[in-house]
Coordinates of C-alpha atoms in Angstrom, one line a residue:
Chain A
M945 CA 22.4 -12.1 3.2
K946 CA 20.7 -13.8 6.0
P947 CA 18.1 -16.3 4.8
R948 CA 14.9 -16.2 6.7
H949 CA 12.6 -19.2 6.8
L950 CA 9.0 -18.5 6.1
W951 CA 8.1 -20.6 9.1
A952 CA 10.0 -18.3 11.4
R953 CA 7.6 -15.5 10.6
S954 CA 4.4 -16.8 12.2
P955 CA 5.1 -20.1 13.8
K956 CA 1.8 -20.6 15.4
S957 CA -0.2 -20.1 12.3
V958 CA 2.2 -22.0 10.2
L959 CA 2.2 -25.0 12.5
F960 CA -1.6 -24.9 12.7
S961 CA -2.0 -24.9 9.0
L962 CA 0.8 -27.5 8.5
G963 CA -0.8 -29.8 10.9
A964 CA -4.3 -29.4 9.5
C965 CA -3.2 -29.7 6.0
A966 CA -0.6 -32.4 6.3
A967 CA -3.2 -34.8 7.7
L968 CA -5.3 -34.4 4.6
V969 CA -5.0 -35.7 1.1
V970 CA -4.2 -32.2 0.3
A971 CA -6.4 -30.5 -2.2
C972 CA -7.1 -27.1 -3.7
S973 CA -10.4 -27.4 -5.3
S974 CA -10.8 -31.1 -5.5
S975 CA -12.3 -31.2 -8.9
E976 CA -9.4 -29.4 -10.4
E977 CA -6.6 -30.9 -8.5
A978 CA -3.6 -31.7 -10.6
T979 CA -2.3 -35.2 -10.6
P980 CA 0.3 -35.3 -7.8
T981 CA 3.8 -36.5 -8.4
R982 CA 3.3 -39.2 -5.9
T983 CA 0.3 -40.2 -3.8
L984 CA 0.3 -38.3 -0.6
T985 CA 0.8 -40.3 2.5
P986 CA -1.1 -38.7 5.4
T987 CA 1.0 -37.6 8.3
P988 CA 0.1 -39.5 11.4
V989 CA -2.5 -37.7 13.4
G990 CA -0.9 -35.8 16.3
A991 CA 2.5 -35.2 14.7
D992 CA 1.4 -31.8 13.4
G993 CA -1.9 -31.0 14.8
G994 CA -4.7 -33.4 13.9
S995 CA -7.1 -34.5 11.3
A996 CA -9.1 -32.6 8.8
D997 CA -12.2 -32.9 10.8
A998 CA -10.4 -31.7 13.9
A999 CA -9.0 -28.8 12.0
S1000 CA -12.4 -27.9 10.6
E1001 CA -13.9 -28.0 14.1
A1002 CA -11.1 -26.0 15.6
D1003 CA -10.9 -23.5 12.8
P1004 CA -14.1 -22.6 10.9
C1005 CA -12.0 -21.0 8.2
T1006 CA -10.3 -24.2 7.2
T1007 CA -12.4 -26.3 4.8
E1008 CA -12.6 -30.1 4.5
T1009 CA -10.1 -29.9 1.7
G1010 CA -7.8 -27.9 3.8
C1011 CA -8.0 -24.5 2.2
F1012 CA -8.5 -21.2 4.0
S1013 CA -11.9 -19.9 3.2
C1014 CA -12.1 -16.7 5.3
E1015 CA -10.6 -13.3 4.4
P1016 CA -6.8 -13.9 4.4
V1017 CA -4.7 -11.9 6.8
T1018 CA -1.4 -13.7 7.4
L1019 CA 1.0 -15.0 4.8
T1020 CA -0.1 -18.5 5.7
N1021 CA -3.7 -17.6 5.1
F1022 CA -2.9 -16.2 1.6
L1023 CA -0.8 -19.3 0.7
N1024 CA -3.6 -21.6 1.7
A1025 CA -6.5 -19.6 0.5
C1026 CA -9.2 -21.4 -1.4
T1027 CA -8.8 -20.9 -5.1
E1028 CA -9.9 -22.3 -8.4
G1029 CA -6.2 -22.7 -9.3
Q1030 CA -4.7 -26.1 -9.6
C1031 CA -2.0 -27.3 -7.4
A1032 CA 0.2 -30.4 -6.9
P1033 CA 1.2 -31.5 -3.4
F1034 CA 4.7 -32.5 -2.5
D1035 CA 4.8 -35.1 0.2
N1036 CA 7.8 -34.3 2.4
V1037 CA 7.4 -37.3 4.7
A1038 CA 7.2 -39.8 1.8
R1039 CA 9.8 -38.3 -0.4
L1040 CA 12.5 -36.8 1.9
P1041 CA 14.4 -39.4 3.9
L1042 CA 16.1 -36.7 5.9
Y1043 CA 12.9 -34.8 6.7
E1044 CA 11.2 -35.4 10.1
A1045 CA 7.8 -33.9 10.5
G1046 CA 7.7 -31.4 13.3
K1047 CA 11.5 -31.2 13.7
P1048 CA 13.9 -28.6 12.5
L1049 CA 15.7 -29.4 9.2
P1050 CA 19.3 -30.5 9.6
P1051 CA 21.9 -27.8 9.2
I1052 CA 23.5 -27.2 5.8
P1053 CA 26.8 -29.1 5.8
Chain B
M106 CA 26.2 7.5 -36.4
W107 CA 23.9 4.6 -35.6
T108 CA 20.3 4.7 -34.7
G109 CA 18.4 2.0 -32.9
R110 CA 15.7 2.5 -35.5
G111 CA 17.3 2.7 -38.8
L112 CA 20.6 0.9 -38.7
G113 CA 19.9 -2.1 -36.6
A114 CA 20.5 -4.4 -39.5
A115 CA 23.9 -2.9 -40.1
I116 CA 24.8 -3.3 -36.5
L117 CA 23.6 -6.8 -36.5
F118 CA 26.2 -7.5 -39.1
F119 CA 28.8 -6.6 -36.5
A120 CA 27.1 -8.1 -33.5
G121 CA 29.2 -10.6 -31.7
T122 CA 32.4 -9.5 -33.4
A123 CA 35.2 -7.4 -32.2
G124 CA 33.9 -4.7 -34.6
A125 CA 30.7 -4.1 -32.8
A126 CA 29.8 -0.5 -33.0
P127 CA 30.5 1.8 -30.1
C128 CA 27.4 2.2 -27.8
A129 CA 28.1 5.9 -27.6
D130 CA 27.4 6.3 -31.3
L131 CA 23.8 5.3 -30.9
V132 CA 21.4 8.2 -31.7
P133 CA 20.0 9.4 -29.4
P134 CA 22.8 8.7 -26.9
P135 CA 21.8 5.8 -24.8
I136 CA 21.3 5.3 -21.1
Y137 CA 23.3 2.6 -19.5
G138 CA 22.0 -0.1 -17.2
L139 CA 23.5 -2.9 -15.2
G140 CA 21.8 -5.8 -13.5
G141 CA 20.2 -9.2 -13.7
S142 CA 19.4 -11.2 -16.8
A143 CA 15.9 -11.8 -15.5
T144 CA 14.6 -8.5 -16.9
K145 CA 16.0 -8.9 -20.4
P146 CA 12.7 -10.3 -21.9
L147 CA 10.9 -7.2 -20.5
F148 CA 13.6 -4.8 -21.6
A149 CA 13.6 -6.4 -25.1
K150 CA 9.9 -5.7 -25.5
L151 CA 9.9 -2.2 -24.1
A152 CA 13.3 -0.9 -25.2
S153 CA 12.7 -2.0 -28.8
K154 CA 9.5 0.0 -28.8
L155 CA 11.2 3.0 -27.4
A156 CA 14.0 2.8 -29.9
G157 CA 11.4 3.3 -32.6
A158 CA 9.3 5.9 -30.8
T159 CA 9.2 9.6 -31.1
P160 CA 11.2 10.8 -29.3
A161 CA 13.4 7.7 -29.3
L162 CA 15.2 6.3 -26.3
N163 CA 18.1 3.8 -26.6
V164 CA 18.8 1.5 -23.6
V165 CA 22.1 -0.2 -23.3
Y166 CA 22.2 -3.0 -20.8
Q167 CA 24.8 -5.4 -19.3
A168 CA 23.5 -8.3 -17.3
P169 CA 26.2 -9.9 -15.1
G170 CA 23.7 -10.4 -12.2
A171 CA 21.2 -8.5 -10.1
C172 CA 23.5 -7.7 -7.3
V173 CA 26.4 -6.9 -9.5
G174 CA 24.2 -4.1 -10.9
V175 CA 23.1 -2.9 -7.5
N176 CA 26.7 -2.8 -6.1
G177 CA 28.0 -1.4 -9.4
L178 CA 25.7 1.5 -9.3
F179 CA 26.1 2.3 -5.6
G180 CA 29.9 1.9 -5.8
G181 CA 30.4 4.0 -8.9
T182 CA 31.8 1.2 -11.0
K183 CA 32.2 1.9 -14.7
I184 CA 31.1 -0.8 -17.1
T185 CA 33.4 -1.9 -20.0
G186 CA 33.3 -4.6 -22.7
T187 CA 30.2 -5.1 -24.7
A188 CA 26.6 -4.7 -23.8
S189 CA 23.1 -5.4 -25.3
Y190 CA 20.7 -3.0 -26.8
W191 CA 17.5 -3.5 -28.9
D192 CA 16.6 -2.1 -32.2
A193 CA 13.1 -1.1 -33.2
A194 CA 12.5 -4.6 -34.7
G195 CA 13.0 -6.2 -31.3
T196 CA 16.4 -7.7 -32.2
E197 CA 19.0 -7.8 -29.4
L198 CA 22.3 -6.4 -30.6
Q199 CA 25.7 -5.8 -29.1
C200 CA 27.7 -2.6 -28.9
T201 CA 31.1 -1.8 -27.5
L202 CA 31.8 0.2 -24.4
P203 CA 34.9 2.4 -24.2
D204 CA 38.0 1.0 -22.5
S205 CA 37.7 3.8 -20.0
G206 CA 34.2 2.6 -19.1
V207 CA 31.0 4.4 -18.7
D208 CA 29.0 5.3 -15.6
V209 CA 26.0 3.2 -14.8
D210 CA 22.8 5.2 -15.1
F211 CA 20.4 2.6 -13.6
A212 CA 20.5 -0.8 -12.0
S213 CA 17.7 -3.3 -12.2
S214 CA 17.2 -6.2 -9.9
G215 CA 14.5 -8.7 -9.1
N216 CA 15.3 -8.4 -5.4
S217 CA 15.6 -5.5 -3.0
A218 CA 19.0 -3.9 -2.6
V219 CA 19.4 -5.1 1.0
S220 CA 19.1 -8.7 0.0
C221 CA 22.4 -8.3 -2.0
P222 CA 25.8 -9.2 -0.5
G223 CA 27.4 -6.1 1.0
V224 CA 24.4 -3.9 1.0
S225 CA 22.8 -3.0 4.3
A226 CA 20.9 0.1 3.1
I227 CA 20.4 2.2 0.0
P228 CA 23.0 4.9 0.1
A229 CA 22.0 8.6 0.3
G230 CA 21.5 10.1 -3.2
F231 CA 20.1 6.9 -4.7
G232 CA 16.4 6.0 -5.2
D233 CA 14.6 2.6 -5.4
F234 CA 11.7 2.4 -7.8
L235 CA 9.3 -0.5 -8.2
G236 CA 8.3 -2.0 -11.5
P237 CA 6.0 -5.0 -12.4
V238 CA 6.0 -8.2 -10.4
N239 CA 8.2 -11.1 -11.4
A240 CA 8.0 -14.7 -10.2
F241 CA 11.0 -16.9 -9.6
T242 CA 10.8 -20.5 -10.5
L243 CA 12.3 -23.9 -10.2
I244 CA 12.4 -25.6 -13.6
V245 CA 12.9 -29.1 -15.0
P246 CA 13.2 -30.4 -18.6
N247 CA 10.0 -31.0 -20.4
A248 CA 11.0 -34.7 -20.4
S249 CA 10.9 -34.8 -16.6
S250 CA 7.9 -36.4 -14.9
Q251 CA 8.2 -34.1 -11.8
T252 CA 5.4 -31.6 -11.2
S253 CA 6.1 -30.1 -7.8
I254 CA 8.7 -29.4 -5.2
S255 CA 8.5 -28.2 -1.6
A256 CA 10.6 -25.7 0.1
E257 CA 12.0 -28.5 2.3
A258 CA 12.8 -30.6 -0.8
A259 CA 14.6 -27.6 -2.4
Y260 CA 16.5 -27.2 0.9
F261 CA 17.9 -30.7 0.6
V262 CA 18.5 -30.4 -3.2
F263 CA 20.4 -27.1 -3.2
G264 CA 21.8 -27.3 0.3
F265 CA 23.0 -30.9 0.4
G266 CA 23.2 -32.1 -3.2
Q267 CA 23.6 -35.8 -3.4
Q268 CA 23.6 -36.1 0.4
G269 CA 20.2 -34.6 0.6
Q270 CA 18.6 -37.8 -0.9
A271 CA 15.8 -35.7 -2.3
A272 CA 15.2 -38.0 -5.3
P273 CA 15.2 -37.6 -8.2
W274 CA 17.4 -34.5 -7.7
V275 CA 20.5 -36.1 -6.3
D276 CA 23.0 -35.8 -9.1
E277 CA 25.0 -32.6 -8.5
S278 CA 26.1 -32.5 -12.2
Q279 CA 22.4 -32.0 -12.9
I280 CA 21.6 -29.4 -10.3
F281 CA 22.0 -26.0 -12.0
R282 CA 22.4 -22.9 -9.8
R283 CA 23.6 -19.3 -10.0
D284 CA 25.6 -17.4 -7.5
A285 CA 24.8 -15.1 -4.6
N286 CA 24.5 -12.1 -6.9
S287 CA 21.5 -13.7 -8.8
A288 CA 18.0 -12.6 -7.8
A289 CA 16.7 -16.0 -8.7
Q290 CA 19.1 -17.7 -6.3
L291 CA 18.5 -15.1 -3.6
F292 CA 14.8 -15.8 -3.7
I293 CA 15.2 -19.5 -3.6
A294 CA 17.6 -19.0 -0.7
L295 CA 15.1 -16.8 1.1
N296 CA 12.3 -19.3 0.5
T297 CA 14.2 -22.4 1.5
G298 CA 16.7 -21.3 4.1
V299 CA 19.8 -22.4 2.1
P300 CA 22.4 -19.6 2.3
A301 CA 22.7 -18.1 -1.2
E302 CA 26.4 -18.6 -1.2
K303 CA 26.2 -22.3 -0.3
F304 CA 24.1 -23.7 -3.2
K305 CA 25.3 -27.1 -4.5
G306 CA 25.4 -27.7 -8.3
I307 CA 26.8 -26.1 -11.4
D308 CA 26.9 -22.3 -11.8
T309 CA 25.2 -21.5 -15.2
K310 CA 26.1 -17.8 -15.0
T311 CA 22.8 -16.5 -16.4
N312 CA 19.1 -17.3 -16.6
A313 CA 19.6 -18.2 -20.2
G314 CA 22.5 -20.5 -19.2
T315 CA 20.2 -22.3 -16.8
V316 CA 17.6 -22.9 -19.4
T317 CA 20.1 -24.3 -21.8
S318 CA 21.7 -26.5 -19.2
V319 CA 18.3 -27.9 -17.9
A320 CA 16.8 -28.3 -21.4
S321 CA 19.8 -30.1 -22.8
S322 CA 20.3 -32.4 -19.8
T323 CA 21.0 -36.0 -20.8
K324 CA 19.4 -37.0 -17.5
P325 CA 16.1 -35.1 -17.6
E326 CA 14.6 -36.7 -14.5
A327 CA 17.6 -35.6 -12.4
A328 CA 17.9 -32.1 -13.8
I329 CA 16.7 -29.0 -12.0
G330 CA 17.5 -25.3 -12.2
L331 CA 16.3 -21.9 -11.0
V332 CA 15.3 -19.0 -13.2
S333 CA 13.2 -15.9 -13.4
G334 CA 9.6 -16.5 -14.3
E335 CA 10.0 -14.2 -17.3
V336 CA 12.7 -16.4 -18.7
A337 CA 10.8 -19.6 -17.8
D338 CA 7.7 -18.4 -19.6
A339 CA 9.8 -17.5 -22.7
N340 CA 11.2 -21.0 -22.8
R341 CA 8.2 -23.2 -22.2
D342 CA 9.0 -25.2 -25.3
K343 CA 12.2 -26.4 -23.5
V344 CA 11.5 -26.4 -19.8
R345 CA 8.7 -26.7 -17.3
V346 CA 8.0 -24.8 -14.1
L347 CA 7.5 -26.9 -10.9
A348 CA 4.7 -26.1 -8.6
F349 CA 6.2 -24.7 -5.4
Q350 CA 4.9 -25.6 -1.9
A351 CA 6.1 -23.1 0.7
P352 CA 6.6 -24.0 4.3
G353 CA 3.2 -24.4 5.9
Q354 CA 1.4 -24.5 2.6
R355 CA -1.1 -27.3 1.9
C356 CA -0.1 -27.8 -1.7
G357 CA 2.3 -26.7 -4.4
F358 CA 1.2 -24.0 -6.8
W359 CA 2.4 -22.8 -10.1
P360 CA 2.6 -19.1 -10.8
D361 CA -0.3 -19.6 -13.1
S362 CA -3.6 -21.3 -12.4
T363 CA -2.5 -24.4 -14.2
A364 CA 0.9 -25.8 -15.3
T365 CA 0.3 -24.6 -18.8
S366 CA -1.6 -21.3 -18.6
F367 CA -0.1 -17.8 -18.5
D368 CA -2.6 -16.0 -16.3
K369 CA -0.3 -15.6 -13.2
K370 CA -3.4 -16.1 -11.1
S371 CA -1.5 -17.7 -8.2
V372 CA 0.9 -14.8 -8.2
R373 CA -1.8 -12.2 -8.4
D374 CA -3.8 -13.8 -5.6
G375 CA -0.9 -14.8 -3.3
Q376 CA -0.9 -18.6 -3.5
Y377 CA 2.5 -18.8 -5.3
A378 CA 5.1 -17.8 -2.8
I379 CA 8.1 -16.7 -4.8
W380 CA 7.5 -13.3 -6.3
A381 CA 8.5 -9.7 -5.9
P382 CA 8.3 -6.4 -7.8
L383 CA 11.3 -5.5 -10.0
H384 CA 13.5 -2.8 -8.6
F385 CA 15.1 0.0 -10.5
F386 CA 17.8 2.1 -8.8
S387 CA 19.4 5.3 -9.9
K388 CA 20.9 8.5 -8.6
V389 CA 18.2 10.9 -7.5
G390 CA 18.1 14.6 -6.8
A391 CA 16.5 16.5 -3.9
D392 CA 13.1 15.8 -5.4
K393 CA 13.8 12.0 -5.0
K394 CA 13.5 11.6 -8.8
P395 CA 16.2 10.2 -11.1
V396 CA 18.7 12.9 -11.9
K397 CA 19.1 12.2 -15.6
P398 CA 15.9 13.1 -17.6
E399 CA 16.2 10.0 -19.9
V400 CA 16.6 7.7 -16.9
A401 CA 13.6 9.4 -15.2
K402 CA 11.6 8.6 -18.4
W403 CA 12.7 5.0 -18.6
I404 CA 12.0 4.2 -14.9
G405 CA 8.9 6.3 -15.0
Y406 CA 7.4 4.2 -17.7
F407 CA 7.6 1.2 -15.3
T408 CA 6.3 3.0 -12.3
G409 CA 3.5 4.6 -14.3
E410 CA 4.6 8.1 -13.4
V411 CA 5.6 9.0 -17.0
E412 CA 3.4 8.6 -19.9
A413 CA 4.9 6.5 -22.7
P414 CA 5.3 7.9 -26.2
S415 CA 2.6 7.3 -28.7
G416 CA 2.6 3.7 -29.9
V417 CA 4.4 2.4 -26.9
N418 CA 2.2 0.2 -24.6
V419 CA 4.1 -0.4 -21.4
L420 CA 1.4 -2.6 -19.8
E421 CA 1.3 -4.8 -22.9
A422 CA 5.1 -5.1 -22.9
E423 CA 5.1 -6.0 -19.2
I424 CA 2.3 -8.6 -19.5
K425 CA 3.7 -10.2 -22.7
S426 CA 7.1 -10.6 -21.1
G427 CA 5.6 -12.6 -18.2
T428 CA 5.5 -9.9 -15.5
V429 CA 2.5 -8.6 -13.7
P430 CA 1.8 -4.9 -13.5
R431 CA 0.9 -3.7 -10.0
C432 CA -2.5 -2.7 -11.3
A433 CA -3.3 -6.3 -12.0
M434 CA -2.2 -7.6 -8.6
N435 CA -4.7 -8.5 -5.9
V436 CA -2.0 -8.8 -3.2
W437 CA 1.2 -7.0 -2.4
R438 CA 4.3 -7.2 -0.3
E439 CA 6.9 -4.6 0.7
T440 CA 9.9 -6.7 1.3
D441 CA 11.5 -9.8 -0.3
I442 CA 9.2 -12.8 0.6
G443 CA 7.7 -10.5 3.3
P444 CA 4.2 -10.5 4.6
I445 CA 1.4 -10.4 2.0
T446 CA -1.4 -7.9 2.2
K447 CA -4.5 -7.5 0.1
L448 CA -4.2 -4.9 -2.6
V449 CA -7.0 -2.9 -4.2
P450 CA -5.3 -1.0 -7.1
E451 CA -6.5 2.6 -7.5
K452 CA -6.7 2.0 -11.2
P453 CA -7.1 -1.7 -11.8
C454 CA -6.1 -3.4 -15.0
G455 CA -6.9 -7.0 -14.2
C456 CA -9.2 -7.4 -17.1
Y457 CA -6.7 -6.0 -19.6
F458 CA -4.0 -8.3 -18.0
E459 CA -6.2 -11.4 -18.5
S460 CA -6.9 -10.3 -22.1
V461 CA -3.3 -9.9 -23.0
A462 CA -1.9 -12.8 -21.0
T463 CA -4.4 -15.4 -21.9
G464 CA -6.2 -14.0 -25.0
K465 CA -9.5 -14.1 -23.2
T466 CA -11.4 -12.4 -20.3
S467 CA -14.9 -12.6 -18.9
C468 CA -14.8 -8.8 -18.5
T469 CA -16.9 -6.5 -20.7
A470 CA -15.1 -4.8 -23.5
C471 CA -15.6 -1.1 -23.7
T472 CA -14.5 2.1 -25.3
G473 CA -16.2 4.4 -22.7
N474 CA -17.8 4.3 -19.3
E475 CA -21.3 4.4 -20.8
Q476 CA -20.8 0.8 -21.9
C477 CA -20.1 -0.4 -18.4
S478 CA -22.5 -1.6 -15.8
A479 CA -22.9 -0.3 -12.2
A480 CA -20.8 -3.2 -10.8
T481 CA -17.8 -2.4 -13.1
P482 CA -18.5 1.3 -14.1
I483 CA -15.0 2.4 -15.3
C484 CA -13.6 1.7 -18.7
R485 CA -9.9 1.1 -18.4
S486 CA -7.6 -0.2 -21.2
G487 CA -10.6 -1.4 -23.1
F488 CA -12.4 -3.2 -20.3
C489 CA -15.0 -2.4 -17.6
E490 CA -13.3 -2.4 -14.2
A491 CA -14.7 -1.9 -10.7
R492 CA -12.8 1.4 -10.2

């Protein structure tokens, strides 16, 4: 079996959404957000694409809370679609010492 | 002679002993399946109903792993030892296979055949049939404080173990995995990039083994495992599903709309990333249908091509086991973790799904179309649907 990273499928859209969303205190529907395991530390602007405002200006389909509000087409659109469902963000930057935003993950030993 | 309907109690007496009754003595003669343990909750619900139906159907199933089933069927492996079947009361029983072995009539898997080691294509003469959707999940003990995990975190946990430093999951004696023949492990591999044969941790052998290991951990904050969503749902009193945040996803989602609900909303709508339809494989004839009539019935119940006997509600069995019938899905995918597309089922059953899975629905109950409004004009499975 050859594992395939999701991010290898549509890198532009993935990076865009990653950048837009990582800069936010990520939310689904803010009123129904589940308590996160740990408070999200916003990724420094520029590392992955910009702030929420910048994302909204650049992409009218991305809301202030970071969800995709238009008709989803790509996998990333569906994964980030606005929903009433609750979610719990996992902050890779804050919680994974070996993770570096914007860089490939280290190879499996 | 034993029957799944009438002599289950007698066979129960022998279950788990060397004196378990021969599977071949079941009446009517059973069909034999091989595959993953993920589907056992579903099989338990449906096979038990069919054992008591008219006409009856007995299903004998051995669950060494999804890809063991796929390779066993394609390779003509005969199964030996003991296997499970279900009586009409829903009890899982054991029967004995002959030392000479029996042919596998069908294989079942949570993943597609080509995701299995050693399979590059489905061989000629075999068919692949899709059943209801199943999610795959990462679980922690109920005593854990963790609520979510990202694909990147799972990469470090299962790919690096202690060296991954993905706290609190850094104790390799508390990381519970399967092997590369497990659908659950294959899907976590596909979604994280960790090769399925390189997972760190302890092999629990089955979905049930993972639940037991995770639930009984003496270090609950450090414990984590991977199981089929069906199995996770059936053991919510022992384990909790983590929300999963796929690469490029803004947040982690549970298969359901909340951590404690059963509505599979995030699977049905495409926000939960790790799901796929169950696959059934069997020998097929020139018409591309299963050769054995009883196998064609069994698989046909899942695909919807065969009407179930009176008193057997396939949709209800699927929903109550934690799977999602295609007719209740709003999205679909053709390959394991492949692209997602919007799905508009020809004969939707979303209302019925909600009703059975959660015990409530906002849909209008009905017994005929005349009770439905223009917006949802068709009465299906007791509720007004749009089509």
